[in-house]
Short mmCIF file of C-alpha atoms and ligand atoms in Angstrom, two decimals:
data_model
loop_
_atom_site.label_atom_id
_atom_site.label_comp_id
_atom_site.label_asym_id
_atom_site.label_seq_id
_atom_site.Cartn_x
_atom_site.Cartn_y
_atom_site.Cartn_z
CA MET A 1 -10.33 19.86 17.80
CA SER A 2 -13.90 18.82 17.16
CA LEU A 3 -14.74 15.74 19.25
CA VAL A 4 -17.37 13.06 18.80
CA LEU A 5 -18.67 11.31 21.89
CA GLY A 6 -20.14 7.82 21.50
CA VAL A 7 -22.47 6.69 24.29
CA GLY A 8 -24.07 3.34 25.13
CA LEU A 9 -26.28 3.31 28.21
CA ARG A 10 -28.92 1.29 30.05
CA ALA A 11 -32.40 2.72 30.56
CA GLY A 12 -32.44 4.87 33.68
CA THR A 13 -28.67 5.47 33.89
CA PRO A 14 -28.10 8.25 36.44
CA PHE A 15 -26.86 11.51 34.88
CA ALA A 16 -24.05 11.83 37.47
CA GLU A 17 -22.56 8.48 36.41
CA LEU A 18 -22.49 9.44 32.74
CA GLN A 19 -21.24 12.95 33.47
CA ASP A 20 -18.38 11.63 35.66
CA LEU A 21 -17.19 9.21 33.01
CA VAL A 22 -17.28 11.86 30.28
CA THR A 23 -15.65 14.63 32.35
CA THR A 24 -12.74 12.35 33.35
CA ALA A 25 -12.12 11.27 29.76
CA LEU A 26 -12.33 14.82 28.39
CA ARG A 27 -9.57 15.96 30.77
CA GLU A 28 -7.16 13.95 28.58
CA LEU A 29 -8.09 15.77 25.39
CA ALA A 30 -8.02 19.35 24.16
CA GLY A 31 -11.20 19.97 22.24
CA GLU A 32 -14.93 20.39 22.35
CA VAL A 33 -17.61 17.77 21.96
CA ARG A 34 -19.73 18.94 19.03
CA LEU A 35 -21.52 15.67 18.38
CA VAL A 36 -22.92 12.95 20.66
CA VAL A 37 -23.82 9.66 18.99
CA THR A 38 -25.68 6.57 20.15
CA ILE A 39 -27.85 3.70 19.01
CA ALA A 40 -31.37 4.46 17.72
CA GLY A 41 -33.90 4.25 20.54
CA LYS A 42 -31.65 5.73 23.23
CA GLU A 43 -31.98 9.34 22.16
CA HIS A 44 -34.73 10.03 24.72
CA GLU A 45 -32.80 8.75 27.76
CA PRO A 46 -32.91 11.61 30.30
CA ALA A 47 -29.20 11.28 31.26
CA LEU A 48 -28.18 11.52 27.62
CA GLN A 49 -30.50 14.45 26.96
CA GLU A 50 -29.07 16.32 29.93
CA LEU A 51 -25.49 15.64 28.86
CA VAL A 52 -26.16 16.82 25.31
CA ALA A 53 -27.74 20.02 26.64
CA GLN A 54 -24.82 20.62 28.99
CA LEU A 55 -22.26 20.14 26.21
CA GLY A 56 -24.27 22.23 23.75
CA ALA A 57 -23.74 19.42 21.24
CA GLU A 58 -25.80 17.85 18.49
CA LEU A 59 -27.26 14.38 19.07
CA ARG A 60 -27.33 11.77 16.31
CA THR A 61 -28.31 8.10 16.24
CA PHE A 62 -27.33 5.11 14.13
CA SER A 63 -29.29 1.93 13.48
CA THR A 64 -28.11 -1.41 14.86
CA GLU A 65 -27.17 -2.49 11.33
CA GLU A 66 -25.03 0.60 10.73
CA LEU A 67 -23.23 0.05 14.02
CA ALA A 68 -22.68 -3.66 13.39
CA GLN A 69 -20.68 -2.83 10.23
CA GLN A 70 -18.00 -0.89 12.10
CA PRO A 71 -14.65 -2.63 12.71
CA VAL A 72 -14.36 -1.73 16.42
CA PRO A 73 -11.22 -2.41 18.49
CA THR A 74 -13.15 -3.64 21.58
CA PRO A 75 -16.10 -5.79 20.51
CA SER A 76 -18.26 -7.40 23.21
CA GLU A 77 -20.19 -10.66 22.83
CA ARG A 78 -22.59 -9.65 25.57
CA VAL A 79 -23.48 -6.36 23.88
CA ASP A 80 -23.85 -8.26 20.63
CA GLN A 81 -26.38 -10.63 22.21
CA LEU A 82 -28.31 -7.80 23.86
CA LYS A 83 -28.22 -5.17 21.08
CA GLY A 84 -27.39 -7.04 17.89
CA THR A 85 -24.10 -5.14 17.45
CA PRO A 86 -20.76 -5.92 19.15
CA SER A 87 -20.35 -2.27 20.17
CA VAL A 88 -22.40 0.88 20.60
CA ALA A 89 -20.08 3.65 21.83
CA GLU A 90 -17.03 2.84 19.69
CA ALA A 91 -19.10 1.85 16.66
CA ALA A 92 -21.15 5.05 16.83
CA VAL A 93 -17.97 7.17 16.85
CA LEU A 94 -16.53 5.26 13.89
CA ALA A 95 -19.84 5.45 12.01
CA THR A 96 -19.48 9.25 11.87
CA GLY A 97 -16.14 8.83 10.06
CA ALA A 98 -14.25 10.11 13.13
CA HIS A 99 -10.90 8.73 14.24
CA LEU A 100 -11.09 6.95 17.63
CA LEU A 101 -8.92 8.65 20.27
CA ILE A 102 -10.29 7.09 23.47
CA PRO A 103 -11.69 3.59 23.00
CA LYS A 104 -14.37 2.14 25.23
CA ARG A 105 -14.53 3.36 28.88
CA GLN A 106 -17.10 1.80 31.19
CA ALA A 107 -19.06 2.59 34.36
CA SER A 108 -21.83 0.42 35.88
CA ASN A 109 -24.57 1.39 33.42
CA THR A 110 -22.84 3.23 30.61
CA THR A 111 -19.96 3.07 28.13
CA ILE A 112 -18.41 5.90 26.20
CA ALA A 113 -15.80 6.33 23.46
CA ILE A 114 -14.38 9.55 22.00
CA GLY A 115 -13.13 10.34 18.53
CA VAL A 116 -11.91 13.33 16.57
CA GLN A 117 -13.67 14.49 13.45
CA ARG A 118 -11.53 14.54 10.36
CA ALA A 119 -12.11 16.05 6.97
CA ALA A 120 -13.74 13.56 4.65
CA GLY A 121 -11.78 11.91 1.82
CA TYR A 122 -13.49 10.98 -1.44
CA ASP A 123 -15.63 7.92 -1.75
CA LEU A 124 -14.24 4.83 -3.46
CA ARG A 125 -15.55 5.66 -6.96
CA ASP A 126 -14.03 9.11 -6.95
CA ARG A 127 -10.74 7.82 -5.55
CA GLU A 128 -10.61 5.33 -8.39
CA VAL A 129 -11.12 8.12 -10.94
CA VAL A 130 -8.21 10.08 -9.46
CA GLN A 131 -5.95 7.01 -9.52
CA ARG A 132 -7.13 6.22 -13.04
CA VAL A 133 -6.28 9.57 -14.56
CA ILE A 134 -2.84 9.40 -12.91
CA ALA A 135 -2.22 5.88 -14.21
CA GLU A 136 -3.62 6.57 -17.69
CA ARG A 137 -1.82 9.88 -18.29
CA ARG A 138 0.73 9.26 -21.04
CA ASP A 139 3.45 11.20 -22.74
CA VAL A 140 2.11 11.10 -26.30
CA ARG A 141 4.15 11.54 -29.46
CA ARG A 142 2.19 9.53 -32.03
CA GLY A 143 -1.37 9.23 -33.27
CA PHE A 144 -2.33 12.91 -33.12
CA LEU A 145 -5.48 13.83 -35.07
CA ASP A 146 -5.95 16.86 -37.26
CA VAL A 147 -8.64 18.21 -34.95
CA ALA A 148 -8.50 21.71 -33.47
CA VAL A 149 -8.50 22.20 -29.71
CA ASP A 150 -11.13 24.80 -28.94
CA ASP A 151 -10.61 27.59 -26.46
CA VAL A 152 -13.21 26.33 -24.00
CA VAL A 153 -11.46 22.96 -23.60
CA LEU A 154 -8.05 24.60 -23.50
CA GLY A 155 -9.38 27.03 -20.90
CA ARG A 156 -10.47 24.16 -18.64
CA VAL A 157 -7.09 22.50 -18.87
CA LEU A 158 -5.21 25.74 -18.26
CA GLU A 159 -7.48 26.41 -15.29
CA ALA A 160 -6.28 23.11 -13.80
CA ALA A 161 -2.66 24.11 -14.44
CA HIS A 162 -3.28 27.47 -12.84
CA ARG A 163 -4.62 25.80 -9.68
CA ALA A 164 -1.23 24.23 -8.96
CA PRO A 165 0.44 24.79 -5.62
CA SER A 166 3.25 27.33 -5.73
CA VAL A 167 5.87 28.55 -3.32
CA GLY A 168 4.48 31.46 -1.30
CA LEU A 169 1.52 31.45 -3.72
CA SER A 170 3.89 33.18 -6.14
CA GLN A 171 2.27 31.45 -9.17
CA PRO A 172 5.48 31.89 -11.15
CA TRP A 173 4.17 30.28 -14.35
CA ASP A 174 2.88 31.72 -17.61
CA PHE A 175 1.47 29.80 -20.54
CA LEU A 176 2.43 30.79 -24.07
CA VAL A 177 -0.04 29.19 -26.50
CA ILE A 178 1.57 28.64 -29.90
CA ARG A 179 -0.47 27.73 -32.96
CA ASP A 180 1.59 29.53 -35.59
CA LEU A 181 3.20 27.05 -37.97
CA ALA A 182 6.23 29.20 -38.76
CA THR A 183 7.13 29.45 -35.07
CA ARG A 184 6.60 25.74 -34.55
CA ARG A 185 8.85 24.98 -37.56
CA LYS A 186 11.70 26.96 -35.98
CA VAL A 187 11.27 25.14 -32.68
CA HIS A 188 11.09 21.85 -34.54
CA ASP A 189 14.44 22.59 -36.21
CA LEU A 190 16.02 23.02 -32.78
CA ALA A 191 14.63 19.68 -31.59
CA THR A 192 15.88 17.94 -34.72
CA ALA A 193 19.40 19.30 -34.20
CA GLN A 194 19.37 18.13 -30.57
CA ARG A 195 18.04 14.76 -31.57
CA ASP A 196 20.97 14.33 -33.98
CA ALA A 197 23.46 15.43 -31.31
CA PHE A 198 22.00 12.97 -28.79
CA ALA A 199 22.04 10.14 -31.34
CA ALA A 200 25.69 10.86 -32.08
CA SER A 201 26.55 10.57 -28.38
CA LEU A 202 25.11 7.05 -28.09
CA PRO A 203 26.93 3.74 -28.38
CA GLU A 204 26.08 2.03 -31.66
CA ASP A 205 23.50 -0.52 -30.51
CA ARG A 206 21.71 2.09 -28.42
CA ARG A 207 21.69 4.46 -31.38
CA ALA A 208 19.90 1.88 -33.48
CA ALA A 209 17.20 1.58 -30.80
CA PHE A 210 16.94 5.37 -30.52
CA ASP A 211 16.42 5.71 -34.27
CA GLY A 212 13.07 3.96 -33.86
CA LEU A 213 11.83 6.40 -31.24
CA LYS A 214 9.81 9.54 -31.80
CA ILE A 215 10.78 12.28 -29.38
CA GLU A 216 8.41 15.12 -30.24
CA ALA A 217 5.19 16.02 -32.06
CA ILE A 218 5.74 19.74 -32.56
CA LEU A 219 4.34 19.84 -36.09
CA ASP A 220 1.87 16.97 -35.64
CA THR A 221 -0.19 18.79 -33.02
CA PRO A 222 -2.38 21.83 -33.60
CA LEU A 223 -1.13 23.45 -30.46
CA ASN A 224 2.16 23.88 -28.63
CA LEU A 225 2.44 25.31 -25.16
CA ALA A 226 5.52 26.87 -23.62
CA VAL A 227 5.29 26.90 -19.84
CA THR A 228 7.59 29.44 -18.27
CA CYS A 229 8.73 30.54 -14.86
CA ASP A 230 9.42 34.01 -13.51
CA PRO A 231 11.82 33.16 -10.67
CA GLY A 232 11.53 36.60 -9.09
CA ARG A 233 7.77 36.89 -9.17
CA GLY A 234 6.33 38.45 -6.04
CA GLY A 235 9.49 40.26 -5.00
CA ARG A 236 11.73 39.81 -2.06
CA HIS A 237 9.60 38.20 0.64
CA VAL A 238 7.91 35.28 -1.08
CA LEU A 239 7.18 32.82 1.70
CA GLY A 240 9.24 29.63 1.49
CA ARG A 241 11.43 30.63 -1.45
CA HIS A 242 14.18 32.45 0.43
CA ALA A 243 16.17 29.32 1.32
CA ASP A 244 15.54 27.31 -1.83
CA PRO A 245 15.14 29.24 -5.09
CA ARG A 246 14.53 25.97 -6.96
CA THR A 247 11.02 25.99 -5.52
CA THR A 248 9.82 28.42 -8.20
CA MET A 249 10.78 25.90 -10.90
CA PHE A 250 9.12 23.10 -8.91
CA SER A 251 5.94 25.16 -8.80
CA ALA A 252 5.89 25.62 -12.57
CA ALA A 253 6.59 21.91 -13.09
CA ILE A 254 3.62 21.02 -10.92
CA ALA A 255 1.45 23.31 -13.04
CA ILE A 256 2.53 21.22 -16.03
CA GLN A 257 1.55 18.02 -14.27
CA ASN A 258 -1.89 19.48 -13.48
CA PHE A 259 -2.21 20.43 -17.15
CA TRP A 260 -1.17 16.94 -18.22
CA LEU A 261 -3.71 15.20 -15.98
CA ALA A 262 -6.60 17.52 -16.86
CA ALA A 263 -5.73 17.13 -20.55
CA ARG A 264 -5.86 13.34 -20.21
CA ALA A 265 -9.33 13.60 -18.71
CA GLU A 266 -10.40 15.68 -21.77
CA GLY A 267 -8.94 13.09 -24.17
CA LEU A 268 -6.11 15.44 -25.11
CA GLY A 269 -2.65 13.96 -25.62
CA VAL A 270 0.34 15.87 -24.28
CA GLY A 271 4.00 15.30 -25.11
CA TRP A 272 6.75 17.11 -23.20
CA VAL A 273 9.74 17.95 -25.39
CA SER A 274 13.06 18.79 -23.79
CA PHE A 275 15.39 18.25 -26.73
CA PHE A 276 16.42 21.91 -26.59
CA GLU A 277 18.80 24.39 -25.13
CA PRO A 278 16.13 26.42 -23.28
CA ASP A 279 17.72 29.73 -24.27
CA GLU A 280 17.44 28.87 -27.96
CA VAL A 281 13.71 28.24 -27.62
CA ALA A 282 13.38 31.42 -25.55
CA ALA A 283 15.02 33.35 -28.39
CA ILE A 284 12.61 31.96 -31.00
CA LEU A 285 9.67 32.75 -28.74
CA ASP A 286 11.14 36.16 -27.99
CA LEU A 287 10.72 35.70 -24.25
CA PRO A 288 11.81 38.55 -21.97
CA ALA A 289 15.24 37.82 -20.52
CA HIS A 290 13.97 37.26 -16.96
CA ILE A 291 11.51 34.54 -18.04
CA GLU A 292 12.76 30.94 -18.00
CA LEU A 293 11.39 28.12 -20.11
CA VAL A 294 10.30 25.18 -17.97
CA GLY A 295 8.48 22.92 -20.39
CA TYR A 296 7.53 22.79 -24.04
CA LEU A 297 4.39 20.76 -24.64
CA CYS A 298 2.74 19.40 -27.79
CA VAL A 299 -1.01 19.16 -27.32
CA GLY A 300 -3.78 17.62 -29.41
CA TYR A 301 -6.49 14.99 -29.71
CA VAL A 302 -5.18 11.48 -30.26
CA ASP A 303 -6.52 8.20 -31.63
CA GLU A 304 -5.64 6.35 -28.40
CA PHE A 305 -3.68 6.47 -25.17
CA ALA A 306 -1.17 3.65 -24.88
CA PRO A 307 -1.49 1.45 -21.79
CA ALA A 308 2.20 1.91 -20.89
CA PRO A 309 4.94 4.50 -21.53
CA GLU A 310 6.30 4.38 -25.05
CA LEU A 311 9.84 3.96 -23.71
CA VAL A 312 8.69 0.82 -21.88
CA ARG A 313 6.79 -0.60 -24.86
CA SER A 314 9.74 -0.06 -27.15
CA GLY A 315 12.13 -1.73 -24.68
CA TRP A 316 14.19 1.45 -24.24
CA ALA A 317 13.68 1.66 -20.46
CA LYS A 318 11.72 0.03 -17.64
CA ARG A 319 9.74 1.36 -14.73
CA ARG A 320 11.45 1.35 -11.33
CA PRO A 321 9.54 -0.61 -8.69
CA LEU A 322 8.03 1.61 -5.99
CA SER A 323 9.71 -0.43 -3.24
CA TRP A 324 13.14 0.68 -4.50
CA ALA A 325 12.13 4.27 -3.98
CA ILE A 326 10.86 4.08 -0.40
CA HIS A 327 13.21 4.44 2.56
CA HIS A 328 12.05 4.21 6.16
CA GLU A 329 13.47 6.68 8.68
CA GLU A 330 17.00 6.54 7.24
CA TRP A 331 18.39 6.48 3.75
CA GLY A 332 18.81 2.92 2.52
CA ARG A 333 16.43 1.34 5.06
CA ARG A 334 13.88 -0.20 2.76
CA ALA A 335 11.10 -2.69 3.51
CA THR A 336 13.57 -5.37 2.39
CA SER A 337 17.31 -4.79 2.18
CA ILE A 338 18.34 -3.92 -1.36
CA VAL A 339 21.24 -6.37 -1.13
CA ASP A 340 19.12 -9.29 0.18
CA ASP A 341 16.55 -8.42 -2.40
CA ALA A 342 19.15 -8.52 -5.15
CA LEU A 343 20.68 -11.77 -3.88
CA GLN A 344 17.25 -13.37 -3.91
CA ALA A 345 16.45 -12.06 -7.36
CA THR A 346 19.69 -13.58 -8.65
CA GLN A 347 18.02 -16.98 -8.69
CA ASN A 348 15.25 -15.87 -11.04
CA ALA A 349 17.07 -13.30 -13.12
CA VAL A 350 16.39 -13.57 -16.81
CA PRO A 351 19.57 -12.82 -18.75
CA ALA A 352 19.31 -9.31 -20.16
CA THR A 353 20.41 -8.30 -23.59
CA GLY A 354 21.43 -4.79 -24.32
CA GLN A 355 24.04 -2.15 -24.22
CA ARG A 356 27.50 -2.75 -22.79
CA VAL A 357 28.71 -0.24 -20.20
CA HIS A 358 32.25 0.09 -18.99
CA VAL A 359 31.95 1.11 -15.32
CA ILE A 360 35.15 2.63 -13.98
CA VAL A 361 34.99 2.70 -10.19
CA GLY A 362 37.03 5.59 -8.86
CA GLY A 363 38.31 6.70 -12.24
CA ASP A 364 38.88 10.21 -13.48
CA ALA A 365 37.02 11.89 -16.30
CA SER A 366 39.67 11.25 -18.98
CA ARG A 367 37.83 8.13 -20.22
CA LEU A 368 34.63 9.95 -20.95
CA GLN A 369 35.26 10.27 -24.67
CA GLN A 370 34.20 6.61 -24.84
CA ALA A 371 30.42 6.59 -25.28
CA ASP A 372 30.03 3.43 -23.20
CA ALA A 373 32.17 4.61 -20.25
CA LEU A 374 30.58 5.51 -16.92
CA ILE A 375 32.73 6.75 -14.07
CA VAL A 376 31.76 6.27 -10.45
CA ASP A 377 33.42 9.02 -8.43
CA LEU A 378 33.75 8.19 -4.70
CA GLN A 379 35.55 11.36 -3.61
CA ALA A 380 34.03 13.69 -1.03
CA VAL A 381 33.98 16.68 -3.38
CA ARG A 382 31.22 16.85 -5.99
CA PRO A 383 32.70 16.65 -9.49
CA PRO A 384 31.52 19.06 -12.23
CA ALA A 385 28.11 18.01 -13.56
CA ASP A 386 28.36 15.37 -16.27
CA PHE A 387 25.96 12.51 -16.77
CA GLY A 388 28.93 10.29 -17.60
CA VAL A 389 30.02 10.59 -13.97
CA LEU A 390 28.01 9.16 -11.09
CA TRP A 391 29.03 10.78 -7.81
CA ARG A 392 28.64 8.25 -4.99
CA PRO A 393 30.64 9.32 -1.90
CA ALA A 394 29.61 6.31 0.20
CA ARG A 395 29.83 6.90 3.95
CA THR A 396 30.48 3.25 4.83
CA PRO A 397 31.48 0.11 2.89
CA ALA A 398 27.95 -1.25 3.47
CA GLU A 399 26.51 1.85 1.84
CA ALA A 400 28.99 1.46 -1.03
CA VAL A 401 27.67 -2.09 -1.62
CA GLU A 402 24.11 -0.71 -1.73
CA PHE A 403 25.11 2.04 -4.14
CA GLY A 404 26.70 -0.60 -6.37
CA VAL A 405 23.54 -2.73 -6.37
CA GLU A 406 21.44 0.30 -7.12
CA ILE A 407 23.66 1.54 -9.95
CA ALA A 408 23.53 -1.87 -11.63
CA ARG A 409 19.77 -2.11 -11.25
CA ASP A 410 19.18 1.41 -12.53
CA LEU A 411 21.42 0.76 -15.54
CA ALA A 412 19.42 -2.39 -16.26
CA LEU A 413 16.27 -0.23 -16.30
CA GLN A 414 17.91 1.93 -18.98
CA GLY A 415 18.54 -0.96 -21.35
CA VAL A 416 22.03 -1.99 -20.24
CA GLY A 417 22.76 -5.73 -20.61
CA GLN A 418 26.44 -5.99 -19.91
CA LEU A 419 28.71 -4.48 -17.27
CA VAL A 420 32.46 -4.43 -17.56
CA VAL A 421 33.75 -3.22 -14.21
CA GLN A 422 37.16 -1.71 -13.74
CA LEU A 423 38.51 -0.89 -10.30
CA ALA A 424 40.54 2.28 -10.73
CA GLU A 425 40.92 3.12 -7.06
CA ASN A 426 42.41 1.14 -4.23
CA SER A 427 39.98 1.71 -1.36
CA GLU A 428 37.59 -0.25 0.79
CA GLN A 429 34.70 1.82 -0.57
CA ALA A 430 35.64 1.18 -4.19
CA GLU A 431 35.91 -2.57 -3.62
CA ALA A 432 32.60 -2.63 -1.77
CA LEU A 433 30.89 -0.71 -4.57
CA SER A 434 32.29 -3.12 -7.15
CA ARG A 435 30.90 -6.03 -5.13
CA GLY A 436 27.52 -4.29 -5.11
CA LEU A 437 27.73 -3.86 -8.89
CA GLN A 438 28.32 -7.59 -9.24
CA VAL A 439 25.38 -8.51 -6.98
CA GLY A 440 23.08 -5.99 -8.69
CA ALA A 441 24.18 -7.16 -12.12
CA SER A 442 23.48 -10.81 -11.45
CA ALA A 443 20.12 -9.93 -9.84
CA CYS A 444 19.07 -8.30 -13.10
CA GLY A 445 20.61 -10.96 -15.34
CA LEU A 446 23.32 -8.59 -16.61
CA THR A 447 26.55 -10.06 -17.85
CA HIS A 448 29.30 -9.00 -15.49
CA SER A 449 33.01 -9.08 -16.08
CA THR A 450 36.04 -7.27 -14.75
CA ALA A 451 38.54 -5.33 -16.82
C1 FMN B 501 10.76 16.85 -17.81
C2 FMN B 501 10.41 15.88 -18.89
C3 FMN B 501 11.01 15.97 -20.14
C4 FMN B 501 10.69 15.06 -21.15
N1 FMN B 501 11.24 15.19 -22.38
C5 FMN B 501 10.87 14.36 -23.37
C6 FMN B 501 11.36 14.54 -24.69
O1 FMN B 501 12.11 15.45 -24.99
N2 FMN B 501 10.97 13.69 -25.65
C7 FMN B 501 10.12 12.64 -25.36
O2 FMN B 501 9.82 11.88 -26.27
N3 FMN B 501 9.62 12.46 -24.13
C8 FMN B 501 9.96 13.30 -23.13
N4 FMN B 501 9.42 13.14 -21.88
C9 FMN B 501 8.46 12.05 -21.64
C10 FMN B 501 9.04 10.89 -20.89
O3 FMN B 501 9.83 10.10 -21.73
C11 FMN B 501 7.88 10.07 -20.31
O4 FMN B 501 7.22 10.88 -19.38
C12 FMN B 501 8.31 8.79 -19.64
O5 FMN B 501 8.87 7.91 -20.57
C13 FMN B 501 7.14 8.09 -18.95
O6 FMN B 501 6.09 7.89 -19.83
P1 FMN B 501 4.63 8.40 -19.52
O7 FMN B 501 4.73 9.90 -19.34
O8 FMN B 501 3.80 8.02 -20.70
O9 FMN B 501 4.18 7.75 -18.26
C14 FMN B 501 9.75 14.03 -20.88
C15 FMN B 501 9.14 13.96 -19.63
C16 FMN B 501 9.46 14.87 -18.64
C17 FMN B 501 8.78 14.76 -17.30
#
């Protein structure tokens, strides 16, 4: 640990007094003092000079004005009157950007404070740029221009992708750049077939909304990019992958996010298309059998970047508030209770319009032929994967209520306006979850009825 020692001292302070104070404080910390800081004008004090020499540290000073700007934990009116700053020792430590570990300690003629140096973050302007590119990245499907993407620009964006973190530094990704129209046509045909299949699975009103959405830009962009993953790359002892093989896919997905952000900064639109069976795309692209497709991207210059996701602007879905996603220390402990939150929101809920969903609490999968049916399975054993079944094995009735609230709210975000709830299981958990559904529904202005 690299320590910073802040010192304030009167003229003529004896060295022994300063040394005692510092030695005692340093016993509490593991680390070396590399930097001693004080107010300008004190750098020639003999006690300070001797201490700096003994520690083998660098000595730096700050002006009164620089010190006065620091938000110190122990300001002193007396020091302020004498020196024009409410603190010397603490303020000098903070002025270096260090984190204060030992606040002000005093002897008769001297005060000290100790901090630890930490790596610098970016300044405000650069932080804003990072936040901006994250906020202004968009999935783009419309407004592509017939302008080629040159290799230099593409190289910069791929370089960003290639800098992604990866499990055990296995770098499991590869980037297949596709410009050939014939190949893109074949991939486009696959997406069209999947689009039709998805449309057919939707309830009628949702289908009408879906018809207005564009889900890919395979032929509208000069460039497509298939991002793949080699799950076995690096052999047997890749660090961190042994217990969780999914981490190779995560790594490749992060590479895509890097690509997406760097592309946004270049003014390049990117649209991720997943309306495919990955193996069918792999066959068209003639990928080796061990290579998995992670993402298929459409890339090109665009006339503009929309201020919000297209699915939000079209009313198809809404963004989930960050506060719903943050739990403190245990699952479900949020800054405000989800149930209280929902009860409060009930008063201001604007009635939603939208799709009707038949929620069967505790039902079995036999109802799933109905496009508007959603089964909530409360059993301990995970049912086979099916997005028509939500598996919610609540551990307590209170948790079941929360799950109910959350299900209703998440459905509202996906354009649902009406819940018809059917209790198909006679258990405390099922009843509690139904209650939660009712609370969540009224919080979001959903119509709620029981079947
Ligand atoms: C893994 C993944 C797959 C996606 N697949 C599609 C897709 O097939 N078609 C589509 O139009 N958008 C697709 N998207 C884009 C999302 O709809 C989009 O990211 C989301 O609505 C948020 O919008 P934004 O990216 O502009 O913030 C996909 C996004 C991700 C991350």
